[in-house]
């Protein structure tokens, strides 16, 4: 995003991510006025992805603007996004206006998760039955942080761009672990050795993948952006496996059937939408209807259903 002083003739353009794992140079009439990411690129560190806020003055009127991008990761993006030009004083307000729903949903998930975790971390030792709610709250924190980072809302805080991207990926990689732990009770209830073996295999696979991803990123062997494809595959496997587990549990308790089916359809539709939209955008330069925060909304519905189920028990 570029900011200009008041009374500048530039009009507003659509906001998009203009930096996706790239080092950036900006020139006005061949004079460099801004650069980002080259030092980190030389050190093989992650550059980050998000919106760059750059302030221009009226002295730049009528001059040629040139942007040079040096990509740091394979398949980082498949198209050059639009540039958003506005008055500097409106920059953050426009980011918030563009991401109202992700901001609300992400903040709700984080606050809900922190409050519940703070309470239950002292209660679980005495009442182990509350462990599932604790796991749900940790999952909510992870997904809330991911939402705020992915939709650039966290730019309101003084956090470096590369740190925002790191937090985004790490929260996404860790999020499946608490929800897998939560599902243990449902798997045990089915009393099937084959299903339990699949469950344990998925848990071990996710745990090892998370640890390996963190180590590879920390040692700059493979950055998190290059590992996202494999985690997407794991997310799909988890989604279908747990959809089957929850559906099978409805045969044991008929009262849950309608609620579960509705919840599963909502959650699976949200996951499919986000994955398809991400893959189309990153690798093909296409996009579905721009509805932001859909996955977070699905997660909130999912958590509400599971909390209702706990209350029922």
mmCIF file of C-alpha atoms in Angstrom:
data_model
loop_
_atom_site.group_PDB
_atom_site.id
_atom_site.type_symbol
_atom_site.label_atom_id
_atom_site.label_comp_id
_atom_site.label_asym_id
_atom_site.label_seq_id
_atom_site.Cartn_x
_atom_site.Cartn_y
_atom_site.Cartn_z
ATOM 1 C CA UNK A 1 0.000 0.000 0.000
ATOM 2 C CA UNK A 2 1.260 3.466 -0.841
ATOM 3 C CA UNK A 3 0.327 6.524 1.186
ATOM 4 C CA UNK A 4 0.317 10.042 -0.238
ATOM 5 C CA UNK A 5 -0.193 13.407 1.375
ATOM 6 C CA UNK A 6 -3.507 15.235 1.232
ATOM 7 C CA UNK A 7 -4.571 17.063 -1.938
ATOM 8 C CA UNK A 8 -2.823 14.423 -4.015
ATOM 9 C CA UNK A 9 -4.664 13.655 -7.288
ATOM 10 C CA UNK A 10 -4.344 9.863 -6.992
ATOM 11 C CA UNK A 11 -7.576 7.914 -6.562
ATOM 12 C CA UNK A 12 -8.237 4.773 -4.507
ATOM 13 C CA UNK A 13 -7.446 1.411 -6.066
ATOM 14 C CA UNK A 14 -8.431 -2.049 -4.843
ATOM 15 C CA UNK A 15 -6.271 -3.316 -1.940
ATOM 16 C CA UNK A 16 -4.348 -6.552 -2.392
ATOM 17 C CA UNK A 17 -1.206 -8.216 -1.045
ATOM 18 C CA UNK A 18 1.620 -6.652 -3.054
ATOM 19 C CA UNK A 19 4.437 -8.556 -1.352
ATOM 20 C CA UNK A 20 4.461 -12.360 -1.364
ATOM 21 C CA UNK A 21 7.812 -13.757 -0.195
ATOM 22 C CA UNK A 22 9.700 -11.141 -2.223
ATOM 23 C CA UNK A 23 12.348 -8.492 -1.679
ATOM 24 C CA UNK A 24 11.102 -5.118 -2.891
ATOM 25 C CA UNK A 25 12.789 -2.093 -4.484
ATOM 26 C CA UNK A 26 10.844 1.057 -5.380
ATOM 27 C CA UNK A 27 12.157 3.762 -7.664
ATOM 28 C CA UNK A 28 10.844 7.210 -8.574
ATOM 29 C CA UNK A 29 12.512 8.357 -11.806
ATOM 30 C CA UNK A 30 15.201 5.692 -11.239
ATOM 31 C CA UNK A 31 15.992 6.965 -7.741
ATOM 32 C CA UNK A 32 15.497 4.282 -5.095
ATOM 33 C CA UNK A 33 13.141 5.562 -2.405
ATOM 34 C CA UNK A 34 12.348 2.284 -0.630
ATOM 35 C CA UNK A 35 13.774 -1.202 -0.259
ATOM 36 C CA UNK A 36 12.870 -4.223 1.810
ATOM 37 C CA UNK A 37 14.045 -7.777 2.283
ATOM 38 C CA UNK A 38 17.410 -7.916 0.487
ATOM 39 C CA UNK A 39 19.455 -8.437 3.628
ATOM 40 C CA UNK A 40 17.194 -11.263 4.767
ATOM 41 C CA UNK A 41 17.267 -12.737 1.261
ATOM 42 C CA UNK A 42 21.086 -12.767 1.264
ATOM 43 C CA UNK A 43 21.072 -14.520 4.645
ATOM 44 C CA UNK A 44 18.534 -17.081 3.356
ATOM 45 C CA UNK A 45 15.993 -15.914 5.949
ATOM 46 C CA UNK A 46 12.271 -15.803 5.284
ATOM 47 C CA UNK A 47 11.225 -12.471 3.769
ATOM 48 C CA UNK A 48 7.560 -12.555 4.654
ATOM 49 C CA UNK A 49 4.315 -11.809 2.894
ATOM 50 C CA UNK A 50 1.811 -9.041 3.396
ATOM 51 C CA UNK A 51 1.044 -5.393 2.730
ATOM 52 C CA UNK A 52 3.876 -2.845 2.639
ATOM 53 C CA UNK A 53 2.948 0.629 3.901
ATOM 54 C CA UNK A 54 4.992 3.292 2.094
ATOM 55 C CA UNK A 55 4.556 7.043 2.497
ATOM 56 C CA UNK A 56 5.002 9.326 -0.544
ATOM 57 C CA UNK A 57 5.120 13.099 -0.614
ATOM 58 C CA UNK A 58 3.661 15.520 -3.131
ATOM 59 C CA UNK A 59 7.145 15.910 -4.606
ATOM 60 C CA UNK A 60 6.580 12.577 -6.376
ATOM 61 C CA UNK A 61 3.675 13.912 -8.450
ATOM 62 C CA UNK A 62 3.987 13.286 -12.173
ATOM 63 C CA UNK A 63 7.070 11.087 -11.837
ATOM 64 C CA UNK A 64 7.510 7.505 -12.971
ATOM 65 C CA UNK A 65 7.133 4.822 -10.315
ATOM 66 C CA UNK A 66 8.931 1.508 -10.825
ATOM 67 C CA UNK A 67 8.708 -1.544 -8.567
ATOM 68 C CA UNK A 68 11.236 -4.394 -8.692
ATOM 69 C CA UNK A 69 10.436 -7.698 -6.973
ATOM 70 C CA UNK A 70 12.961 -10.439 -6.232
ATOM 71 C CA UNK A 71 11.137 -13.641 -5.367
ATOM 72 C CA UNK A 72 12.565 -15.691 -2.501
ATOM 73 C CA UNK A 73 10.383 -18.830 -2.695
ATOM 74 C CA UNK A 74 9.239 -21.121 -5.503
ATOM 75 C CA UNK A 75 5.636 -20.561 -6.625
ATOM 76 C CA UNK A 76 5.252 -17.635 -4.210
ATOM 77 C CA UNK A 77 2.567 -16.083 -6.428
ATOM 78 C CA UNK A 78 1.230 -16.351 -9.973
ATOM 79 C CA UNK A 79 0.164 -12.759 -10.619
ATOM 80 C CA UNK A 80 1.115 -9.220 -9.692
ATOM 81 C CA UNK A 81 -1.603 -7.819 -7.478
ATOM 82 C CA UNK A 82 -3.068 -4.366 -7.786
ATOM 83 C CA UNK A 83 -1.514 -1.407 -5.999
ATOM 84 C CA UNK A 84 -3.611 0.467 -3.458
ATOM 85 C CA UNK A 85 -3.041 4.228 -3.381
ATOM 86 C CA UNK A 86 -4.693 6.394 -0.743
ATOM 87 C CA UNK A 87 -4.036 9.279 1.568
ATOM 88 C CA UNK A 88 -1.569 8.234 4.250
ATOM 89 C CA UNK A 89 -3.924 9.136 7.095
ATOM 90 C CA UNK A 90 -6.515 6.694 5.727
ATOM 91 C CA UNK A 91 -4.190 3.716 5.246
ATOM 92 C CA UNK A 92 -4.943 1.761 8.413
ATOM 93 C CA UNK A 93 -8.612 2.669 8.381
ATOM 94 C CA UNK A 94 -8.957 1.250 4.869
ATOM 95 C CA UNK A 95 -7.162 -1.968 5.834
ATOM 96 C CA UNK A 96 -9.583 -2.401 8.723
ATOM 97 C CA UNK A 97 -12.599 -1.556 6.535
ATOM 98 C CA UNK A 98 -11.493 -4.147 3.965
ATOM 99 C CA UNK A 99 -11.055 -6.820 6.635
ATOM 100 C CA UNK A 100 -13.890 -6.132 9.071
ATOM 101 C CA UNK A 101 -15.164 -9.707 9.232
ATOM 102 C CA UNK A 102 -11.718 -11.383 9.636
ATOM 103 C CA UNK A 103 -10.845 -8.817 12.324
ATOM 104 C CA UNK A 104 -14.017 -9.520 14.311
ATOM 105 C CA UNK A 105 -13.857 -13.310 13.931
ATOM 106 C CA UNK A 106 -10.116 -13.553 14.560
ATOM 107 C CA UNK A 107 -10.286 -11.315 17.628
ATOM 108 C CA UNK A 108 -13.252 -13.292 18.971
ATOM 109 C CA UNK A 109 -11.404 -16.606 18.602
ATOM 110 C CA UNK A 110 -8.259 -15.262 20.298
ATOM 111 C CA UNK A 111 -10.116 -13.628 23.200
ATOM 112 C CA UNK A 112 -12.387 -16.653 23.684
ATOM 113 C CA UNK A 113 -9.397 -19.007 23.617
ATOM 114 C CA UNK A 114 -7.255 -16.961 26.010
ATOM 115 C CA UNK A 115 -10.056 -16.478 28.546
ATOM 116 C CA UNK A 116 -11.064 -20.149 28.576
ATOM 117 C CA UNK A 117 -7.460 -21.390 28.604
ATOM 118 C CA UNK A 118 -6.560 -19.081 31.503
ATOM 119 C CA UNK A 119 -9.450 -20.444 33.545
ATOM 120 C CA UNK A 120 -9.147 -24.117 32.688
ATOM 121 C CA UNK A 121 -5.375 -24.472 32.920
ATOM 122 C CA UNK A 122 -5.852 -24.448 36.707
ATOM 123 C CA UNK A 123 -9.044 -26.517 36.685
ATOM 124 C CA UNK A 124 -7.962 -29.459 34.516
ATOM 125 C CA UNK A 125 -5.606 -30.840 37.173
ATOM 126 C CA UNK A 126 -8.573 -31.320 39.504
ATOM 127 C CA UNK A 127 -11.260 -32.072 36.905
ATOM 128 C CA UNK A 128 -9.734 -33.913 33.890
ATOM 129 C CA UNK A 129 -13.106 -33.897 32.110
ATOM 130 C CA UNK A 130 -12.475 -30.259 31.159
ATOM 131 C CA UNK A 131 -9.414 -31.205 29.089
ATOM 132 C CA UNK A 132 -11.475 -31.231 25.894
ATOM 133 C CA UNK A 133 -12.633 -27.647 26.420
ATOM 134 C CA UNK A 134 -9.015 -26.632 27.092
ATOM 135 C CA UNK A 135 -7.952 -28.237 23.801
ATOM 136 C CA UNK A 136 -10.768 -26.435 21.979
ATOM 137 C CA UNK A 137 -9.656 -23.100 23.418
ATOM 138 C CA UNK A 138 -6.046 -23.677 22.297
ATOM 139 C CA UNK A 139 -7.327 -24.533 18.826
ATOM 140 C CA UNK A 140 -9.385 -21.314 18.834
ATOM 141 C CA UNK A 141 -6.297 -19.249 19.733
ATOM 142 C CA UNK A 142 -4.296 -20.781 16.865
ATOM 143 C CA UNK A 143 -7.022 -20.184 14.289
ATOM 144 C CA UNK A 144 -7.700 -16.673 15.573
ATOM 145 C CA UNK A 145 -4.021 -15.713 15.310
ATOM 146 C CA UNK A 146 -3.857 -17.226 11.824
ATOM 147 C CA UNK A 147 -6.899 -15.203 10.738
ATOM 148 C CA UNK A 148 -5.477 -11.909 12.016
ATOM 149 C CA UNK A 149 -2.103 -12.552 10.345
ATOM 150 C CA UNK A 150 -3.388 -13.897 7.033
ATOM 151 C CA UNK A 151 -5.730 -10.944 6.512
ATOM 152 C CA UNK A 152 -3.089 -8.374 7.556
ATOM 153 C CA UNK A 153 -5.108 -7.087 10.522
ATOM 154 C CA UNK A 154 -2.068 -7.605 12.762
ATOM 155 C CA UNK A 155 -0.366 -4.766 10.849
ATOM 156 C CA UNK A 156 -1.936 -2.444 13.419
ATOM 157 C CA UNK A 157 0.729 -3.669 15.843
ATOM 158 C CA UNK A 158 4.476 -2.924 15.435
ATOM 159 C CA UNK A 159 5.376 -6.458 14.306
ATOM 160 C CA UNK A 160 7.886 -6.963 11.436
ATOM 161 C CA UNK A 161 6.442 -8.393 8.247
ATOM 162 C CA UNK A 162 8.591 -11.525 8.350
ATOM 163 C CA UNK A 163 7.513 -12.164 11.965
ATOM 164 C CA UNK A 164 3.848 -11.823 10.997
ATOM 165 C CA UNK A 165 4.322 -14.462 8.302
ATOM 166 C CA UNK A 166 6.170 -16.766 10.709
ATOM 167 C CA UNK A 167 3.403 -16.455 13.317
ATOM 168 C CA UNK A 168 0.798 -17.122 10.611
ATOM 169 C CA UNK A 169 2.428 -20.353 9.452
ATOM 170 C CA UNK A 170 3.308 -21.652 12.915
ATOM 171 C CA UNK A 171 -0.234 -21.130 14.230
ATOM 172 C CA UNK A 172 -1.599 -22.964 11.185
ATOM 173 C CA UNK A 173 0.826 -25.877 11.586
ATOM 174 C CA UNK A 174 0.169 -26.259 15.337
ATOM 175 C CA UNK A 175 -3.640 -25.880 15.156
ATOM 176 C CA UNK A 176 -4.411 -29.510 14.140
ATOM 177 C CA UNK A 177 -2.716 -30.974 17.242
ATOM 178 C CA UNK A 178 -5.241 -29.788 19.886
ATOM 179 C CA UNK A 179 -8.219 -30.634 17.690
ATOM 180 C CA UNK A 180 -6.805 -34.141 17.100
ATOM 181 C CA UNK A 181 -6.426 -34.498 20.865
ATOM 182 C CA UNK A 182 -10.038 -33.393 21.304
ATOM 183 C CA UNK A 183 -11.266 -36.103 18.919
ATOM 184 C CA UNK A 184 -9.757 -38.917 21.016
ATOM 185 C CA UNK A 185 -12.932 -39.330 23.045
ATOM 186 C CA UNK A 186 -15.058 -39.759 19.905
ATOM 187 C CA UNK A 187 -12.634 -42.310 18.440
ATOM 188 C CA UNK A 188 -12.500 -44.287 21.705
ATOM 189 C CA UNK A 189 -16.287 -44.262 21.871
ATOM 190 C CA UNK A 190 -16.498 -46.149 18.551
ATOM 191 C CA UNK A 191 -14.490 -49.033 20.063
ATOM 192 C CA UNK A 192 -12.777 -49.964 16.796
ATOM 193 C CA UNK A 193 -9.116 -51.011 16.731
ATOM 194 C CA UNK A 194 -8.806 -50.119 13.053
ATOM 195 C CA UNK A 195 -10.180 -46.603 13.565
ATOM 196 C CA UNK A 196 -8.002 -46.115 16.639
ATOM 197 C CA UNK A 197 -4.943 -47.165 14.628
ATOM 198 C CA UNK A 198 -5.800 -44.634 11.910
ATOM 199 C CA UNK A 199 -6.309 -41.976 14.570
ATOM 200 C CA UNK A 200 -2.950 -42.631 16.228
ATOM 201 C CA UNK A 201 -1.212 -42.702 12.839
ATOM 202 C CA UNK A 202 -2.669 -39.317 11.892
ATOM 203 C CA UNK A 203 -1.695 -37.846 15.268
ATOM 204 C CA UNK A 204 1.896 -39.084 15.006
ATOM 205 C CA UNK A 205 2.116 -37.919 11.384
ATOM 206 C CA UNK A 206 0.822 -34.444 12.284
ATOM 207 C CA UNK A 207 3.083 -34.176 15.341
ATOM 208 C CA UNK A 208 6.191 -35.192 13.393
ATOM 209 C CA UNK A 209 5.255 -32.906 10.474
ATOM 210 C CA UNK A 210 4.818 -29.928 12.820
ATOM 211 C CA UNK A 211 8.136 -30.501 14.591
ATOM 212 C CA UNK A 212 10.025 -31.132 11.338
ATOM 213 C CA UNK A 213 8.485 -28.026 9.735
ATOM 214 C CA UNK A 214 9.536 -25.834 12.666
ATOM 215 C CA UNK A 215 13.080 -27.258 12.625
ATOM 216 C CA UNK A 216 13.451 -26.890 8.844
ATOM 217 C CA UNK A 217 12.222 -23.302 8.981
ATOM 218 C CA UNK A 218 14.362 -22.363 11.999
ATOM 219 C CA UNK A 219 17.492 -23.740 10.326
ATOM 220 C CA UNK A 220 16.599 -22.073 6.980
ATOM 221 C CA UNK A 221 16.747 -25.410 5.143
ATOM 222 C CA UNK A 222 13.160 -25.139 3.878
ATOM 223 C CA UNK A 223 10.985 -22.209 4.862
ATOM 224 C CA UNK A 224 7.425 -22.630 6.066
ATOM 225 C CA UNK A 225 6.054 -21.247 2.790
ATOM 226 C CA UNK A 226 7.593 -24.178 0.943
ATOM 227 C CA UNK A 227 6.041 -26.702 3.343
ATOM 228 C CA UNK A 228 2.492 -25.367 3.225
ATOM 229 C CA UNK A 229 1.504 -27.687 0.359
ATOM 230 C CA UNK A 230 2.177 -30.798 2.467
ATOM 231 C CA UNK A 231 0.252 -29.437 5.428
ATOM 232 C CA UNK A 232 -2.719 -28.742 3.158
ATOM 233 C CA UNK A 233 -2.747 -32.438 2.280
ATOM 234 C CA UNK A 234 -2.734 -33.319 5.985
ATOM 235 C CA UNK A 235 -5.588 -30.884 6.638
ATOM 236 C CA UNK A 236 -7.684 -32.589 3.981
ATOM 237 C CA UNK A 237 -6.961 -36.030 5.476
ATOM 238 C CA UNK A 238 -7.878 -34.814 8.970
ATOM 239 C CA UNK A 239 -11.084 -33.211 7.736
ATOM 240 C CA UNK A 240 -12.431 -36.315 6.024
ATOM 241 C CA UNK A 241 -11.331 -38.656 8.820
ATOM 242 C CA UNK A 242 -12.978 -36.574 11.538
ATOM 243 C CA UNK A 243 -16.066 -36.066 9.407
ATOM 244 C CA UNK A 244 -16.395 -39.849 9.337
ATOM 245 C CA UNK A 245 -15.760 -40.103 13.111
ATOM 246 C CA UNK A 246 -18.403 -37.510 13.962
ATOM 247 C CA UNK A 247 -20.879 -39.038 11.550
ATOM 248 C CA UNK A 248 -20.280 -42.523 12.994
ATOM 249 C CA UNK A 249 -20.834 -41.170 16.511
ATOM 250 C CA UNK A 250 -24.339 -40.055 15.488
ATOM 251 C CA UNK A 251 -25.319 -43.706 15.167
ATOM 252 C CA UNK A 252 -24.578 -44.123 18.873
ATOM 253 C CA UNK A 253 -26.486 -41.027 19.955
ATOM 254 C CA UNK A 254 -29.382 -40.225 17.604
ATOM 255 C CA UNK A 255 -30.077 -36.866 19.261
ATOM 256 C CA UNK A 256 -26.806 -35.490 17.934
ATOM 257 C CA UNK A 257 -27.324 -36.529 14.326
ATOM 258 C CA UNK A 258 -29.014 -33.474 12.854
ATOM 259 C CA UNK A 259 -26.758 -31.001 14.682
ATOM 260 C CA UNK A 260 -23.613 -32.829 13.625
ATOM 261 C CA UNK A 261 -24.595 -33.121 9.982
ATOM 262 C CA UNK A 262 -25.381 -29.405 9.757
ATOM 263 C CA UNK A 263 -22.132 -28.503 11.508
ATOM 264 C CA UNK A 264 -20.032 -30.849 9.389
ATOM 265 C CA UNK A 265 -21.474 -29.498 6.165
ATOM 266 C CA UNK A 266 -20.691 -25.925 7.235
ATOM 267 C CA UNK A 267 -17.148 -26.709 8.374
ATOM 268 C CA UNK A 268 -16.243 -28.852 5.361
ATOM 269 C CA UNK A 269 -17.666 -26.253 2.963
ATOM 270 C CA UNK A 270 -15.555 -23.540 4.637
ATOM 271 C CA UNK A 271 -12.379 -25.651 4.520
ATOM 272 C CA UNK A 272 -12.910 -26.597 0.872
ATOM 273 C CA UNK A 273 -13.597 -22.963 -0.053
ATOM 274 C CA UNK A 274 -10.447 -21.646 1.648
ATOM 275 C CA UNK A 275 -8.172 -24.371 0.241
ATOM 276 C CA UNK A 276 -9.518 -24.108 -3.310
ATOM 277 C CA UNK A 277 -9.382 -20.313 -3.235
ATOM 278 C CA UNK A 278 -5.811 -20.344 -1.909
ATOM 279 C CA UNK A 279 -4.560 -22.884 -4.459
ATOM 280 C CA UNK A 280 -6.255 -21.074 -7.360
ATOM 281 C CA UNK A 281 -4.841 -17.734 -6.240
ATOM 282 C CA UNK A 282 -1.276 -18.853 -5.526
ATOM 283 C CA UNK A 283 -0.681 -21.218 -8.439
ATOM 284 C CA UNK A 284 -3.103 -20.069 -11.156
ATOM 285 C CA UNK A 285 -3.763 -16.398 -10.438
ATOM 286 C CA UNK A 286 -7.505 -17.020 -10.135
ATOM 287 C CA UNK A 287 -9.942 -16.528 -7.273
ATOM 288 C CA UNK A 288 -13.459 -17.458 -6.268
ATOM 289 C CA UNK A 289 -15.878 -14.906 -4.852
ATOM 290 C CA UNK A 290 -13.903 -12.727 -2.407
ATOM 291 C CA UNK A 291 -15.503 -13.645 0.911
ATOM 292 C CA UNK A 292 -12.975 -13.089 3.682
ATOM 293 C CA UNK A 293 -13.097 -14.850 7.036
ATOM 294 C CA UNK A 294 -15.127 -17.832 5.823
ATOM 295 C CA UNK A 295 -12.853 -20.408 7.459
ATOM 296 C CA UNK A 296 -12.907 -18.546 10.785
ATOM 297 C CA UNK A 297 -16.690 -18.410 10.663
ATOM 298 C CA UNK A 298 -16.786 -22.158 10.062
ATOM 299 C CA UNK A 299 -14.388 -22.740 12.962
ATOM 300 C CA UNK A 300 -16.631 -20.728 15.301
ATOM 301 C CA UNK A 301 -19.645 -22.823 14.248
ATOM 302 C CA UNK A 302 -17.574 -25.988 14.721
ATOM 303 C CA UNK A 303 -16.463 -24.959 18.232
ATOM 304 C CA UNK A 304 -20.025 -24.006 19.168
ATOM 305 C CA UNK A 305 -21.281 -27.438 18.131
ATOM 306 C CA UNK A 306 -18.578 -29.243 20.089
ATOM 307 C CA UNK A 307 -19.197 -27.079 23.169
ATOM 308 C CA UNK A 308 -22.925 -27.892 22.939
ATOM 309 C CA UNK A 309 -22.013 -31.559 22.735
ATOM 310 C CA UNK A 310 -19.874 -31.256 25.863
ATOM 311 C CA UNK A 311 -22.755 -29.519 27.614
ATOM 312 C CA UNK A 312 -25.061 -32.358 26.530
ATOM 313 C CA UNK A 313 -22.698 -34.922 28.027
#
